[in-house]
C-alpha positions in Angstrom: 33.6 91.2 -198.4 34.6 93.4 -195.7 32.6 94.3 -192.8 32.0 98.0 -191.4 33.2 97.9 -188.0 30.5 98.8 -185.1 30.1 101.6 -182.7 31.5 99.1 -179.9 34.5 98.1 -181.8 35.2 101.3 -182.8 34.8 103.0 -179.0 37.4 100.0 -178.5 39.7 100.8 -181.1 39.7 104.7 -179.7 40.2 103.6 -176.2 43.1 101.2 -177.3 44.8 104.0 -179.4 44.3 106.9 -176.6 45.5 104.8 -173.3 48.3 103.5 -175.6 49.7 107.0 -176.5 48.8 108.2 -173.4 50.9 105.8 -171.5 54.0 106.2 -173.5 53.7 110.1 -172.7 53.0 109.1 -168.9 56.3 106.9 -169.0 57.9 109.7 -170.7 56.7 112.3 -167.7 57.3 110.4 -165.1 60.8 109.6 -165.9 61.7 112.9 -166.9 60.2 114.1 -163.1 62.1 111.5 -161.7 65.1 112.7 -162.7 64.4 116.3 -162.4 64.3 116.7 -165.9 62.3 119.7 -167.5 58.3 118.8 -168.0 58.2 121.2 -170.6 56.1 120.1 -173.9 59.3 119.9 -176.3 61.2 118.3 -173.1 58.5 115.1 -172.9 58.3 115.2 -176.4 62.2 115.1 -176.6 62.0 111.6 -174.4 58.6 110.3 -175.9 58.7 110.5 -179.7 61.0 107.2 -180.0 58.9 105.2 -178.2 55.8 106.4 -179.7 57.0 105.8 -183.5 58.1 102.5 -182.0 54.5 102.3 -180.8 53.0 103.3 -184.2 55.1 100.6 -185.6 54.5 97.9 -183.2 50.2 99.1 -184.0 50.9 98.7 -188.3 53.1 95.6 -187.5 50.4 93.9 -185.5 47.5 95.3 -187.6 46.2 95.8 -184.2 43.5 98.1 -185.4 41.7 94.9 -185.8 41.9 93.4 -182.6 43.0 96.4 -180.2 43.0 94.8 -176.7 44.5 91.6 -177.4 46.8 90.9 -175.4 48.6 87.9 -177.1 49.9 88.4 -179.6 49.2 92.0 -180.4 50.1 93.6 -176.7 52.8 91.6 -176.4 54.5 92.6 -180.0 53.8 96.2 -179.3 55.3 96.0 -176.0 58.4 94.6 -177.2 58.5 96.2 -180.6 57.6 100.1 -178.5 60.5 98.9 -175.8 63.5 98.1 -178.8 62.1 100.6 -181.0 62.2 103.1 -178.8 65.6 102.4 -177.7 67.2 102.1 -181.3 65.7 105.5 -182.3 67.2 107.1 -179.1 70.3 105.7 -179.8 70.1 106.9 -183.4 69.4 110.3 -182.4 72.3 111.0 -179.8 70.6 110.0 -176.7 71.4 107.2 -174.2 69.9 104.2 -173.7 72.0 102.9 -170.5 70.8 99.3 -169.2 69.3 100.1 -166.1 67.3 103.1 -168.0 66.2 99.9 -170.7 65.3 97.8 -168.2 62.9 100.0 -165.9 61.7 101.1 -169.4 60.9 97.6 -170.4 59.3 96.8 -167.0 57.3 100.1 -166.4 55.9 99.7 -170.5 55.2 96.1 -170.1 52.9 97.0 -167.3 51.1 100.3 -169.1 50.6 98.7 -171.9 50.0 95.2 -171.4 48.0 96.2 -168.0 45.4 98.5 -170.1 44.6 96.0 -172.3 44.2 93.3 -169.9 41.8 95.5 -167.9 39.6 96.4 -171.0 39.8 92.7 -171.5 38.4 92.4 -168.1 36.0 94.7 -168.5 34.6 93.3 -171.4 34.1 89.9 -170.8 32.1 91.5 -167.5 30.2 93.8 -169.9 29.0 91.0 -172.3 27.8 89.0 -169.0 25.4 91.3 -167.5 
């Protein structure tokens, strides 16, 4: 038997799915500012769409729709699998993926996407007590 999820679990599942798309795009703007790279829609979308099909992967991999904040295991995989993912489809498509560019990606990712779901965790556990 399957249960229906509720209202709560859904508003969850819609936070966890928005902040994480969200904050691939943010990374992708912010290091396209950074290095004065055009903000343009097809210019972000040019540095973001590896990293969120990696981040689509990492959510189907993880079934995460059924647990969206968790951090471990679920953030964790998603991190990892939105970081090499991301990389190995830039590669695949032409673009770079020099070391220090990987490693501020893997830092500045870890903390987005690992961050939001430890705050909504947070937030939770501070909801269900009052």
């Amino acid at each position: 038997m399957t249960q229906t999820p509720t209202k709560p679990a859904n508003k969850l599942l819609a936070y966890a799915a928005v902040m994480d798309v969200l904050l691939v795009v943010i990374f992708a703007l912010s290091g396209r500012s950074s290095h004065e790279e055009s903000l343009t829609v097809g210019g972000v979308f040019t540095t973001a769409w590896p990293f969120l099909v990696a981040l689509a992967a990492g959510w189907l991999l993880t079934r995460n729709w059924l647990r969206p904040v968790r951090l471990w295991p679920n953030g964790v995989c998603i991190w990892l699998i939105t970081v090499a993912g991301g990389m190995a489809l830039r590669i695949l498509s032409g673009e770079t993926a020099a070391v220090p560019f990987v490693i501020v990606a893997t830092v500045v990712l870890g903390v987005f996407l690992l961050g939001q779901r430890g705050i909504a965790v947070l937030v939770a556990r501070r909801t269900v007590k009052h």
